[in-house]
Coordinates of C-alpha atoms and ligand atoms in Angstrom, one line a residue:
M120 CA -56.0 244.3 28.6
P121 CA -57.3 243.9 32.1
S122 CA -60.2 241.4 32.4
D123 CA -62.5 243.9 34.2
R124 CA -62.9 245.7 30.9
V125 CA -64.8 242.9 29.2
D126 CA -68.5 243.9 29.3
P127 CA -71.2 241.3 29.7
H128 CA -72.1 240.3 26.2
L129 CA -73.7 237.8 23.8
F130 CA -71.3 236.2 21.3
V131 CA -73.2 235.3 18.1
I132 CA -71.4 233.0 15.6
V133 CA -72.9 232.9 12.2
G134 CA -71.6 229.7 10.7
G135 CA -72.0 228.3 14.2
T136 CA -71.6 224.6 13.2
G137 CA -68.6 225.1 10.9
D138 CA -65.0 223.9 11.3
L139 CA -63.7 227.3 12.4
T140 CA -66.2 227.4 15.2
R141 CA -65.4 224.0 16.5
R142 CA -61.6 224.1 16.0
K143 CA -60.8 227.7 17.0
L144 CA -63.7 229.9 18.2
L145 CA -65.3 227.7 20.9
P146 CA -62.0 226.4 22.3
A147 CA -60.7 230.0 22.5
L148 CA -63.9 231.3 24.2
H149 CA -63.8 228.3 26.5
R150 CA -60.2 229.0 27.5
L151 CA -60.9 232.7 28.0
G152 CA -63.8 231.8 30.3
A153 CA -61.8 229.2 32.2
Q154 CA -59.1 231.7 32.8
G155 CA -61.6 234.1 34.3
L156 CA -61.1 236.7 31.5
L157 CA -64.7 237.0 30.5
D158 CA -66.2 238.2 33.8
G159 CA -68.7 235.5 34.0
N160 CA -71.6 237.1 32.4
Y161 CA -71.9 236.1 28.7
A162 CA -73.6 233.7 26.4
I163 CA -72.8 232.2 23.0
L164 CA -75.3 231.7 20.2
G165 CA -74.5 229.5 17.2
V166 CA -76.4 230.4 14.1
S167 CA -76.4 227.8 11.2
R168 CA -78.6 226.7 8.4
D169 CA -79.6 223.6 10.3
T170 CA -83.2 224.3 11.5
E171 CA -83.5 220.8 13.1
L172 CA -80.6 221.3 15.5
D173 CA -81.7 222.2 19.0
D174 CA -79.7 223.7 21.9
D175 CA -79.0 220.3 23.4
R176 CA -77.6 218.7 20.3
F177 CA -75.5 221.9 19.6
R178 CA -74.1 221.7 23.1
E179 CA -73.2 218.0 22.6
W180 CA -71.5 218.8 19.2
A181 CA -69.6 221.7 20.8
R182 CA -68.5 219.5 23.8
D183 CA -67.1 216.8 21.5
G184 CA -65.0 219.4 19.8
L185 CA -63.4 220.8 22.9
E186 CA -60.3 219.2 24.2
T187 CA -60.7 219.6 27.9
G188 CA -63.5 217.5 29.3
G189 CA -65.1 217.0 32.7
A190 CA -68.0 218.5 34.6
H191 CA -66.8 222.1 34.2
L192 CA -67.0 221.8 30.4
R193 CA -70.5 220.2 30.5
S194 CA -71.9 223.0 32.7
W195 CA -70.1 225.7 30.5
C196 CA -71.8 224.3 27.5
D197 CA -75.2 223.8 29.2
D198 CA -75.2 227.2 30.8
R199 CA -74.1 229.3 27.9
L200 CA -74.5 227.8 24.5
Y201 CA -77.5 228.2 22.3
H202 CA -78.3 227.5 18.7
I203 CA -80.8 228.8 16.1
G204 CA -81.3 227.6 12.6
V205 CA -81.7 230.4 10.0
R206 CA -82.7 229.8 6.4
G207 CA -81.5 233.1 5.1
D208 CA -84.8 234.9 4.4
E209 CA -86.0 238.0 6.2
A210 CA -88.4 236.1 8.5
S211 CA -85.6 233.9 9.8
Y212 CA -83.4 236.9 10.5
R213 CA -86.3 238.5 12.4
A214 CA -86.5 235.2 14.4
L215 CA -82.7 235.5 15.0
A216 CA -83.3 239.0 16.4
A217 CA -86.0 237.7 18.7
R218 CA -83.8 234.8 19.9
I219 CA -81.0 237.2 20.6
A220 CA -83.4 239.4 22.7
E221 CA -84.7 236.3 24.6
I222 CA -81.2 235.1 25.5
E223 CA -80.1 238.5 26.5
Q224 CA -83.1 238.8 28.8
R225 CA -82.5 235.3 30.3
H226 CA -78.8 236.2 31.1
E227 CA -79.6 239.8 31.9
L228 CA -77.2 241.0 29.3
P229 CA -77.3 244.7 28.4
G230 CA -77.3 244.3 24.6
N231 CA -73.5 244.2 24.0
R232 CA -73.0 241.9 21.0
V233 CA -70.2 240.4 18.9
I234 CA -71.5 239.0 15.6
Y235 CA -68.8 236.7 14.2
L236 CA -69.1 235.8 10.5
A237 CA -67.5 232.3 10.4
L238 CA -68.7 231.9 6.8
P239 CA -67.3 231.4 3.3
P240 CA -66.3 234.8 1.9
A241 CA -69.1 234.7 -0.8
A242 CA -71.7 234.8 2.0
F243 CA -70.4 238.0 3.7
P244 CA -72.3 240.6 1.7
G245 CA -75.7 238.8 1.8
T246 CA -75.4 238.1 5.5
I247 CA -74.3 241.6 6.4
T248 CA -77.3 243.0 4.4
A249 CA -79.7 240.5 6.2
L250 CA -78.3 241.5 9.6
G251 CA -78.8 245.1 8.8
G252 CA -82.3 244.5 7.5
A253 CA -83.1 242.9 10.9
K254 CA -81.6 245.9 12.6
L255 CA -78.9 243.7 14.2
N256 CA -76.3 246.3 13.3
R257 CA -77.3 248.3 16.4
S258 CA -78.3 247.5 19.9
D259 CA -78.8 249.1 23.4
G260 CA -75.1 248.3 24.1
W261 CA -72.3 248.0 21.6
T262 CA -72.4 245.7 18.5
R263 CA -69.1 244.5 16.8
L264 CA -69.0 242.6 13.6
V265 CA -66.1 240.2 13.0
I266 CA -65.2 239.2 9.4
E267 CA -62.7 236.5 8.6
K268 CA -60.2 236.9 5.7
P269 CA -60.1 236.9 2.7
F270 CA -61.8 240.3 2.5
G271 CA -62.9 240.0 -1.1
R272 CA -61.2 238.3 -4.0
D273 CA -59.8 241.4 -5.7
L274 CA -59.9 245.2 -5.4
A275 CA -63.4 245.6 -6.8
S276 CA -65.0 242.9 -4.6
A277 CA -63.1 244.2 -1.5
Q278 CA -64.5 247.7 -2.2
K279 CA -67.9 246.3 -2.6
L280 CA -67.7 244.3 0.6
N281 CA -66.5 247.4 2.5
A282 CA -69.3 249.4 1.0
V283 CA -71.9 246.9 2.1
A284 CA -70.4 246.7 5.6
H285 CA -70.3 250.5 5.9
Q286 CA -73.9 250.8 4.8
Y287 CA -74.8 249.3 8.2
F288 CA -71.8 249.4 10.4
D289 CA -69.2 252.1 11.3
E290 CA -65.6 251.2 10.7
R291 CA -65.3 251.3 14.6
Q292 CA -67.6 248.4 14.7
L293 CA -65.7 246.3 12.2
Y294 CA -63.1 243.7 13.2
R295 CA -61.5 242.1 10.1
I296 CA -59.5 239.1 11.4
D297 CA -56.2 238.1 10.0
H298 CA -55.2 235.5 12.6
Y299 CA -51.5 236.1 11.9
L300 CA -51.8 239.4 13.8
G301 CA -52.9 237.5 16.9
K302 CA -49.7 235.4 17.0
E303 CA -47.5 236.5 19.8
T304 CA -44.4 236.3 17.6
V305 CA -46.1 238.6 15.0
Q306 CA -47.1 241.1 17.7
N307 CA -43.5 241.0 19.0
L308 CA -42.3 242.3 15.7
L309 CA -43.2 245.8 16.7
V310 CA -41.8 245.3 20.2
F311 CA -38.6 244.0 18.7
R312 CA -38.3 246.9 16.4
F313 CA -39.5 249.8 18.5
A314 CA -38.6 248.8 22.1
N315 CA -35.0 248.0 21.2
A316 CA -33.2 251.0 19.9
M317 CA -30.2 249.1 18.6
F318 CA -32.3 247.4 15.8
E319 CA -34.2 250.4 14.7
S320 CA -31.0 252.2 14.0
L321 CA -30.0 249.5 11.6
W322 CA -33.4 249.2 10.0
N323 CA -32.9 251.0 6.7
R324 CA -31.3 250.9 3.3
D325 CA -27.8 251.9 4.6
R326 CA -27.6 248.7 6.7
V327 CA -30.0 246.2 5.3
A328 CA -29.2 244.4 2.1
N329 CA -32.5 242.5 1.7
V330 CA -35.4 241.1 3.6
Q331 CA -37.1 237.8 3.0
I332 CA -40.3 236.4 4.4
S333 CA -41.2 232.8 4.0
V334 CA -44.5 231.1 5.0
A335 CA -44.1 227.5 4.2
E336 CA -46.5 224.7 5.0
N337 CA -46.0 221.0 4.6
L338 CA -49.7 220.3 4.6
G339 CA -51.5 220.2 1.3
V340 CA -54.9 221.5 0.5
E341 CA -56.5 218.9 2.8
D342 CA -60.3 218.8 2.5
R343 CA -60.6 222.5 1.5
A344 CA -60.4 222.2 -2.2
G345 CA -63.9 223.7 -2.7
Y346 CA -62.6 226.9 -1.2
Y347 CA -58.9 226.8 -2.1
D348 CA -59.1 226.0 -5.8
R349 CA -61.1 229.2 -6.4
V350 CA -58.7 231.2 -4.3
G351 CA -55.1 230.1 -4.6
A352 CA -52.1 231.0 -2.6
L353 CA -51.9 234.7 -3.6
R354 CA -55.4 235.4 -2.2
D355 CA -55.3 232.9 0.6
M356 CA -51.9 233.8 2.0
V357 CA -50.1 236.6 0.3
Q358 CA -52.8 239.3 0.3
N359 CA -53.2 238.9 4.0
H360 CA -50.8 237.0 6.2
L361 CA -47.6 237.7 4.3
T362 CA -48.6 241.3 3.7
Q363 CA -49.1 241.8 7.4
L364 CA -45.7 240.5 8.1
L365 CA -44.2 242.7 5.4
S366 CA -46.1 245.8 6.8
L367 CA -44.9 245.2 10.4
I368 CA -41.3 244.7 9.2
G369 CA -41.3 247.7 6.8
M370 CA -43.6 250.3 8.4
E371 CA -42.4 253.6 10.0
V372 CA -42.6 254.1 13.7
P373 CA -46.2 254.9 14.6
V374 CA -46.9 257.9 16.9
S375 CA -48.5 255.6 19.5
Y376 CA -49.4 252.0 20.0
D377 CA -53.1 252.2 19.1
A378 CA -55.3 251.1 16.3
E379 CA -55.4 254.3 14.4
A380 CA -51.7 255.0 14.5
V381 CA -50.5 251.5 13.7
R382 CA -53.0 251.0 10.9
Y383 CA -52.2 254.4 9.4
E384 CA -48.5 253.4 9.1
K385 CA -49.3 250.0 7.6
V386 CA -51.5 251.6 4.9
K387 CA -48.7 254.1 4.2
L388 CA -46.2 251.3 3.7
L389 CA -48.5 249.4 1.3
R390 CA -49.1 252.5 -0.7
S391 CA -45.4 253.0 -1.2
I392 CA -44.8 249.5 -2.8
A393 CA -44.0 249.8 -6.5
P394 CA -46.2 247.9 -9.0
V395 CA -44.9 244.3 -9.3
E396 CA -43.3 243.5 -12.6
P397 CA -44.1 240.2 -14.3
H398 CA -40.5 239.0 -14.0
D399 CA -40.7 239.5 -10.2
V400 CA -43.5 236.9 -9.7
V401 CA -43.3 233.1 -9.7
F402 CA -46.4 231.0 -9.4
G403 CA -46.1 227.2 -8.7
Q404 CA -48.3 224.2 -8.1
Y405 CA -47.2 221.1 -6.3
T406 CA -46.9 217.7 -8.0
E407 CA -46.5 214.4 -6.3
G408 CA -43.5 214.0 -3.9
N409 CA -42.6 213.1 -0.4
I410 CA -43.3 214.8 2.9
N411 CA -41.4 213.4 5.9
G412 CA -40.5 210.3 3.9
A413 CA -44.1 209.5 3.0
P414 CA -45.4 209.8 -0.6
V415 CA -48.1 212.4 -1.2
V416 CA -50.2 213.1 -4.3
G417 CA -49.9 216.2 -6.5
Y418 CA -52.4 219.1 -6.1
R419 CA -54.4 218.0 -9.2
H420 CA -55.0 214.6 -7.6
E421 CA -56.2 215.9 -4.3
P422 CA -59.9 215.1 -3.5
D423 CA -62.3 217.5 -5.3
V424 CA -59.5 219.3 -7.2
P425 CA -60.1 219.5 -11.0
N426 CA -57.3 217.6 -12.7
D427 CA -56.6 220.4 -15.1
T428 CA -56.6 223.3 -12.6
N429 CA -54.0 226.0 -12.8
T430 CA -54.6 227.3 -9.3
E431 CA -51.3 228.3 -7.7
T432 CA -50.3 226.6 -4.4
F433 CA -47.0 228.6 -4.3
V434 CA -46.1 232.2 -4.9
A435 CA -42.8 234.0 -4.7
L436 CA -42.5 237.8 -5.2
R437 CA -39.8 240.4 -5.3
L438 CA -41.1 243.7 -4.0
Q439 CA -39.7 247.2 -4.0
I440 CA -40.7 249.7 -1.3
D441 CA -40.2 253.2 -2.6
T442 CA -39.5 255.1 0.6
W443 CA -36.5 256.9 1.9
R444 CA -36.0 254.0 4.4
W445 CA -36.2 251.1 1.9
Q446 CA -35.4 252.3 -1.6
G447 CA -33.1 249.8 -3.3
V448 CA -33.7 247.0 -0.7
P449 CA -35.5 244.1 -2.3
F450 CA -38.1 242.4 -0.2
Y451 CA -38.7 238.7 -1.2
I452 CA -41.7 236.9 -0.1
R453 CA -42.7 233.3 -0.7
T454 CA -45.4 230.9 0.5
G455 CA -46.5 227.5 -0.5
K456 CA -48.3 224.3 0.4
R457 CA -46.5 221.0 0.5
M458 CA -43.1 222.5 1.0
E459 CA -40.2 220.7 2.7
S460 CA -41.1 221.8 6.2
R461 CA -43.5 224.1 8.1
L462 CA -41.8 227.4 8.6
T463 CA -42.8 231.0 9.0
Q464 CA -39.6 233.0 9.1
I465 CA -38.3 236.5 8.3
A466 CA -34.7 236.9 7.5
V467 CA -33.2 240.4 7.5
T468 CA -29.8 240.3 5.8
F469 CA -27.4 243.1 6.7
R470 CA -24.9 244.6 4.4
Q471 CA -21.3 243.3 4.5
P472 CA -18.5 245.4 6.0
P473 CA -17.2 247.7 3.2
V474 CA -13.7 246.1 3.5
C475 CA -12.9 242.5 4.3
L476 CA -10.1 242.8 6.9
F477 CA -9.5 239.0 6.9
D478 CA -9.2 238.5 3.1
S479 CA -5.4 238.6 3.3
L480 CA -5.5 235.4 5.5
G481 CA -7.0 233.5 2.6
G482 CA -9.9 231.1 2.8
C483 CA -11.5 233.4 5.3
P484 CA -14.7 234.7 3.7
M485 CA -17.1 236.7 5.9
N486 CA -20.8 236.1 5.9
P487 CA -23.4 238.8 6.2
N488 CA -25.1 239.2 9.6
V489 CA -28.6 237.8 9.3
L490 CA -31.4 238.3 11.8
I491 CA -33.8 235.4 11.7
L492 CA -37.2 236.0 13.2
T493 CA -39.0 232.7 13.4
I494 CA -42.7 233.2 13.7
Q495 CA -43.4 229.5 13.9
P496 CA -43.0 226.7 14.7
D497 CA -39.7 227.1 16.6
E498 CA -40.7 230.6 17.9
G499 CA -37.9 233.0 18.6
F500 CA -35.0 234.7 16.9
A501 CA -31.4 234.1 16.0
L502 CA -28.8 236.8 15.1
C503 CA -26.1 235.2 13.0
I504 CA -22.7 236.6 13.5
D505 CA -19.2 235.6 12.5
V506 CA -16.8 234.4 15.2
K507 CA -13.2 233.2 15.1
T508 CA -12.9 229.5 15.6
P509 CA -10.4 228.7 18.3
G510 CA -6.8 227.8 17.3
E511 CA -5.1 227.7 14.0
P512 CA -5.6 228.1 11.1
F513 CA -7.3 231.5 11.4
A514 CA -10.9 230.8 10.4
L515 CA -14.4 232.3 10.8
Q516 CA -17.6 230.6 11.5
T517 CA -21.1 232.0 11.4
L518 CA -23.0 231.2 14.6
P519 CA -26.4 232.3 16.0
L520 CA -27.1 234.3 19.1
R521 CA -30.5 232.7 20.0
F522 CA -33.7 233.4 21.8
Q523 CA -36.5 230.9 22.1
Y524 CA -39.9 231.8 23.3
R525 CA -40.8 228.5 24.9
E526 CA -37.6 228.4 26.8
A527 CA -38.3 231.9 28.2
F528 CA -42.1 231.8 28.6
G529 CA -43.4 228.2 28.2
D530 CA -46.6 227.9 26.2
I531 CA -47.7 230.7 23.9
P532 CA -51.4 231.6 23.7
D533 CA -53.4 230.8 20.6
A534 CA -53.9 233.6 18.2
Y535 CA -57.7 233.4 18.3
Q536 CA -57.8 233.7 22.0
T537 CA -55.8 236.9 21.8
L538 CA -58.0 238.3 19.0
L539 CA -61.3 237.4 20.5
L540 CA -60.3 239.1 23.8
D541 CA -59.4 242.2 21.8
V542 CA -62.8 242.2 20.1
L543 CA -64.4 242.0 23.5
N544 CA -62.3 244.8 24.8
G545 CA -63.0 246.9 21.7
D546 CA -59.3 247.1 20.7
Q547 CA -58.9 247.3 16.9
T548 CA -55.1 247.5 16.8
L549 CA -54.7 243.9 15.6
F550 CA -57.4 244.0 13.0
V551 CA -57.4 245.1 9.4
H552 CA -58.8 248.5 8.5
A553 CA -60.9 248.8 5.3
D554 CA -58.2 251.0 3.7
E555 CA -55.5 248.5 4.5
A556 CA -57.4 245.6 2.9
E557 CA -58.0 247.7 -0.2
A558 CA -54.4 248.9 -0.4
A559 CA -53.2 245.3 -0.4
W560 CA -55.7 244.4 -3.1
R561 CA -54.6 247.4 -5.2
L562 CA -51.1 245.9 -5.2
Y563 CA -52.0 242.3 -6.0
T564 CA -55.1 242.6 -8.3
P565 CA -53.0 243.4 -11.4
L566 CA -51.1 240.1 -10.8
L567 CA -54.4 238.2 -10.7
E568 CA -55.6 239.8 -13.9
R569 CA -52.6 239.0 -16.1
S570 CA -52.1 235.4 -17.1
A571 CA -49.0 233.9 -15.8
D572 CA -47.4 230.4 -16.0
V573 CA -47.8 228.1 -13.0
H574 CA -44.6 226.1 -12.6
P575 CA -44.7 222.6 -11.1
Y576 CA -42.7 221.8 -8.0
A577 CA -42.4 218.4 -6.3
A578 CA -44.1 218.2 -2.9
G579 CA -41.5 218.2 -0.2
T580 CA -39.3 220.8 -1.9
W581 CA -38.9 224.6 -1.5
G582 CA -40.9 225.4 -4.6
P583 CA -40.1 225.8 -8.3
T584 CA -36.5 226.5 -9.2
L585 CA -37.6 229.8 -10.8
A586 CA -38.3 231.1 -7.3
D587 CA -34.6 230.5 -6.6
D588 CA -33.7 232.5 -9.7
L589 CA -35.8 235.4 -8.5
I590 CA -33.4 235.9 -5.6
T591 CA -30.1 234.5 -6.9
R592 CA -30.2 237.0 -9.8
D593 CA -29.7 239.7 -7.2
G594 CA -26.8 237.7 -5.6
Y595 CA -28.8 236.4 -2.6
R596 CA -30.4 233.1 -1.6
W597 CA -33.4 231.9 0.3
Y598 CA -32.7 230.8 3.9
G599 CA -34.1 227.5 5.0
P600 CA -35.0 226.9 8.6
I601 CA -32.5 228.3 11.0
R602 CA -33.0 226.9 14.5
V603 CA -33.5 229.2 17.4
S604 CA -33.4 226.4 19.9
A605 CA -30.0 225.0 20.9
Ligands
BG6_142 C1 -55.2 230.2 6.6 C2 -55.2 229.7 5.2 O1 -55.6 231.6 6.7 O2 -53.9 230.1 7.2 C3 -54.7 228.3 5.2 O3 -56.5 229.8 4.7 C4 -53.4 228.2 5.9 O4 -54.6 227.8 3.8 C5 -53.4 228.8 7.3 O5 -53.1 226.8 6.0 C6 -52.1 228.8 7.9 O6 -52.2 229.3 9.2 P1 -51.1 228.9 10.3 O7 -51.5 229.6 11.5 O8 -51.1 227.4 10.4 O9 -49.8 229.4 9.7

């Protein structure tokens, strides 16, 4: 989007002294400002429960968290950052409204506002109601509300959250963030599919044998046990990030590249996924093991994790999409913490040729063509094809045709930077619609409601062995990291 479309605005962050604000939001806003993409006229207001924190100390705290230092950073913080402590009662939200008006007057801002809820999910409904009560859902300009995932913890709570949000805000004002959609490599999935006719013509049950999506992390729960143990991998990763990848890989061609058309196709895809059978789900929890040669503790021994918890840190699923395009093509997805390596990768395995021409030569098995789309960390793709090795005896070898992002383009922008700029430009294409969030919960809520075993896996592995059985019983296997760099 061109920079001249960013209107002068006030960016209000509720949860303004939290980790997300410091690690992601302020750095992204600072970079956007430094790159001249914000048009100069804007201010940022951090809202927190800390009623003792004044503007100066908030600026100092923000400065410490930003990587780039120097005089420019100091003046950026001093000129634009403000803070207000809000206790949560009606009076303090009225005080918030007054502070907003005062800052807007000082900066001569026309009343365009982003209100970003950088809060734990349980705080969303109450905060939205309080904002509405203080009439902060409308202004003289535009008002956009940003909500971080997870959007609810099951279908009922997602519907309730959407209902509260819609009581005060129109869907056009709501920006539900799933930061995976801001990743360049994720956005590229649509370009890859719909700007390159050769792939789209192969993208169906006649040519594709199976699709697998892995989002593996080698980090553990870190210091987020308070959140994570109540949530688990299905809610934290599958319902949102992995489902977004699945939607972009599986959806039909939208009529245009805009929010309405893209989100419509994603919802359609989600609605066509068959209910997941119990034997198509594997839950796991990591036990002690080794990551990069260093010993790490099991999940139950992580700080603040109850030692008898059954929260899953790993999920593998086999999904069936009942459409003309995908009927009979299994989609396998898996995600886990403390896995062997950090890897977000989509593998599209194509069907084998109907007849193996080289069988008669003996010892010459052909491998299926596999398209590997690496979302991170080695961003790019590899198309694995069989080639003849030179000389005798006649033999085949599978080799990748590769493309690597960094080689072609250098550094890739951070997802939050992309998404915040889209919020400011009023572009909802990369945000989750209410219907989409509910469609995903409709699929996964039954899995949360039935009790399932949680299988142990050693940290530093690729998850419980049952997750291998889930795919090997169909005659396939999980792909580990396939390098896109030479
Ligand atoms: C977050 C999850 O949404 O995504 C975390 O809450 C997870 O548990 C993170 O670690 C992964 O994001 P990324 O961008 O590092 O793949």
